[in-house]
Amino acid sequence: DVKVTQSSRYLVKRTGEKVFLECVQDMDHENMFWYRQDPGLGLRLIYFSYDVKMKEKGDIPEGYSVSREKKERFSLILESASTNQTSMYLCASTWGGARSPLHFGNGTRLTVT
Amino acid sequence: EDQVTQSPEALRLQEGESSSLNCSYTVSGLRGLFWYRQDPGKGPEFLFTLYSAGEEKEKERLKATLTKKESFLHITAPKPEDSATYLCACYNAGNMLTFGGGTRLMVKP
């Protein structure tokens, strides 16, 4: 079974802090994604990556950056956390394309106070 | 712009009361439609992929169907453990994925 592991289930950070969310997958997937999920807004794509050191902006990249130094690891960085970034963050990976569903981690619930 | 709309937003059923969830889509060149189940506090778990109109997939009490405009997730004789949020998502011709807002299903014993 594919395993996507997010390093923290819950995080509480203060406004202005730099926050790192880590995600590791064990299936040698090419593609990795970061989403945020909010009530009433559904899943929104922040960033994705098709290969090591490559990144593409999703629908809501403002206030975030990403890093993919190794194929199995994809990090989401909040450069200066703000209260409107309080959310559930979900990492996913896939081989790519319509023949390959996304496999999700269990999420990180981030609270910024 | 691609759109994926799920209805209803929430559905309450009695145990054993069969029903259907709807996912209607407007997608440029649908290449695949996925159904996911999400339990509270967890990430979505993959259920099915459908590729062409007329296709059906089944798993236990769940059956997914696809037409040119929508997909249905039929739940037969649901049990309380089927309670979850069900998400659908569509891949378009450009390999971009669009999620619907989800249907929160509650099955009472």
XYZ file of C-alpha atoms in Angstrom:
222
model
C 0.000 0.000 0.000
C 1.088 3.530 -0.732
C 1.998 5.459 2.344
C 2.046 9.238 2.498
C 3.258 10.476 5.849
C 2.853 13.984 7.151
C 5.197 14.769 9.995
C 2.707 16.460 12.323
C -1.013 15.845 12.946
C -1.464 19.068 14.907
C 0.571 22.272 15.005
C 0.015 25.525 16.851
C 2.109 28.500 15.729
C 2.175 32.205 16.382
C 1.570 34.914 13.809
C 4.787 35.777 11.986
C 6.521 32.458 12.626
C 8.071 30.492 9.787
C 6.344 27.111 9.555
C 7.516 23.939 7.845
C 5.126 21.123 6.962
C 6.832 17.934 5.849
C 5.505 15.134 3.677
C 7.148 11.860 2.679
C 5.864 9.184 0.283
C 7.226 5.681 -0.092
C 6.044 4.716 -3.612
C 8.546 6.546 -5.799
C 5.765 8.757 -7.140
C 6.773 11.501 -9.557
C 4.080 13.967 -8.547
C 3.381 15.508 -5.167
C 0.804 18.062 -4.096
C -0.129 20.318 -1.212
C -3.783 21.177 -0.599
C -5.573 23.052 2.106
C -9.079 22.102 3.159
C -11.498 24.520 4.766
C -15.202 24.119 5.602
C -17.335 25.384 2.755
C -14.349 25.874 0.445
C -13.363 22.273 -0.160
C -9.891 21.231 -1.279
C -7.754 23.964 -2.802
C -4.414 23.335 -4.480
C -1.502 25.359 -3.120
C 1.526 23.966 -4.982
C 2.544 20.837 -6.818
C 5.715 19.273 -8.127
C 6.326 16.968 -11.087
C 9.931 16.210 -10.285
C 12.780 16.918 -7.925
C 13.532 20.637 -7.686
C 10.502 21.443 -9.836
C 7.460 23.274 -8.528
C 4.306 24.755 -9.969
C 1.839 27.178 -8.421
C -1.639 25.934 -7.766
C -4.757 28.001 -7.215
C -3.764 29.699 -3.936
C 0.061 29.947 -3.683
C 0.209 33.366 -1.985
C 1.944 33.224 1.378
C 3.406 29.759 0.722
C 6.498 28.253 -0.820
C 7.633 24.661 -1.333
C 10.791 22.628 -1.530
C 11.464 19.298 -3.219
C 15.096 18.328 -2.815
C 14.442 14.582 -2.883
C 11.859 12.635 -4.844
C 10.118 11.243 -1.783
C 9.909 14.472 0.213
C 7.823 17.597 -0.416
C 7.820 20.437 2.084
C 5.370 23.296 2.427
C 6.706 26.503 3.951
C 4.689 29.339 5.424
C 7.189 32.182 5.332
C 5.347 34.306 7.905
C 2.303 32.568 9.298
C -0.953 34.492 9.506
C -4.257 33.652 11.172
C -5.959 33.149 7.799
C -3.610 30.235 7.193
C -5.259 28.274 9.998
C -6.461 25.203 8.142
C -6.130 21.483 7.479
C -3.176 20.853 5.140
C -3.151 17.707 3.036
C -0.236 16.265 1.104
C -0.810 13.838 -1.778
C 1.253 11.915 -4.305
C 0.608 10.039 -7.555
C 2.292 8.586 -10.626
C 0.399 11.202 -12.614
C -2.493 11.480 -15.028
C -6.022 10.167 -15.082
C -4.951 6.547 -14.621
C -3.437 7.228 -11.227
C -5.472 8.490 -8.263
C -4.012 10.781 -5.640
C -2.928 9.128 -2.401
C -3.318 11.423 0.580
C -1.635 11.727 3.927
C -3.710 12.127 7.074
C -3.284 15.863 7.168
C -1.797 18.479 9.451
C -4.219 20.683 11.319
C -2.442 24.004 11.706
C -3.655 26.703 14.060
C -2.056 30.151 13.864
C -2.746 32.358 16.865
C -13.263 26.866 -16.134
C -13.955 23.340 -14.938
C -16.686 22.878 -12.342
C -17.542 19.920 -10.153
C -20.675 20.169 -8.005
C -21.786 17.623 -5.433
C -25.253 17.291 -3.989
C -26.646 17.175 -1.474
C -24.156 18.880 0.834
C -25.328 16.678 3.702
C -27.465 13.556 3.828
C -28.900 11.798 6.863
C -30.048 8.207 6.419
C -31.353 5.505 8.657
C -29.376 2.283 8.676
C -30.556 0.198 5.718
C -32.061 3.157 3.837
C -30.490 3.163 0.374
C -29.752 6.430 -1.433
C -27.500 8.121 -3.992
C -24.999 10.941 -3.964
C -24.584 13.084 -7.050
C -21.506 14.599 -8.681
C -22.235 16.765 -11.718
C -19.355 18.094 -13.768
C -18.491 20.537 -16.506
C -14.961 19.587 -17.477
C -13.012 20.164 -20.661
C -12.276 16.678 -21.947
C -12.963 14.428 -18.976
C -10.177 11.871 -18.654
C -11.208 10.331 -15.374
C -13.529 10.790 -12.400
C -12.469 9.729 -8.913
C -14.509 9.057 -5.790
C -12.939 9.394 -2.354
C -14.114 8.775 1.196
C -12.896 11.063 3.980
C -13.339 10.327 7.682
C -13.139 13.195 10.191
C -9.566 14.256 10.898
C -8.125 12.062 8.146
C -7.067 12.427 4.535
C -9.298 11.292 1.660
C -9.138 7.586 0.843
C -9.448 6.495 -2.779
C -12.552 4.470 -3.700
C -13.102 4.343 -7.480
C -12.012 5.675 -10.850
C -14.440 5.906 -13.774
C -13.274 6.755 -17.286
C -16.184 6.658 -19.709
C -19.965 7.057 -19.767
C -21.732 3.823 -18.912
C -18.949 2.538 -16.724
C -19.799 1.160 -13.266
C -17.626 0.111 -10.328
C -18.682 -1.618 -7.089
C -17.186 -2.117 -3.677
C -19.220 -3.657 -0.875
C -22.315 -1.440 -0.425
C -21.056 1.240 -2.823
C -21.622 1.448 -6.561
C -20.377 4.302 -8.732
C -21.792 5.099 -12.164
C -20.880 7.652 -14.807
C -22.783 9.509 -17.538
C -21.599 12.312 -19.803
C -22.717 14.931 -17.295
C -22.651 13.350 -13.849
C -21.671 10.488 -11.614
C -23.680 8.809 -8.897
C -22.461 7.011 -5.829
C -25.212 4.591 -4.840
C -25.187 3.317 -1.268
C -27.214 0.165 -0.703
C -28.411 -0.681 2.820
C -25.897 1.649 4.481
C -24.445 1.002 7.923
C -23.276 3.570 10.503
C -19.667 2.865 9.518
C -20.440 4.272 6.056
C -20.768 7.705 7.665
C -18.117 9.963 6.131
C -17.672 12.762 3.632
C -17.610 11.563 0.035
C -15.627 13.587 -2.491
C -15.537 13.394 -6.241
C -12.816 14.826 -8.463
C -12.382 15.123 -12.238
C -9.269 15.069 -14.391
C -9.484 17.209 -17.520
C -7.639 16.930 -20.816
C -4.816 19.065 -19.431
C -4.284 16.666 -16.509
C -5.651 19.153 -13.998
C -7.783 17.822 -11.155
C -10.866 19.624 -9.822
C -12.570 18.523 -6.605
C -16.213 18.901 -5.692
C -17.246 20.269 -2.309
C -18.209 16.871 -0.922
C -21.314 15.253 0.557
C -21.351 14.588 4.283
C -23.200 11.322 4.877
C -24.553 10.416 8.313
C -26.088 6.972 8.830
C -28.051 6.544 12.047
C -28.475 3.098 13.648
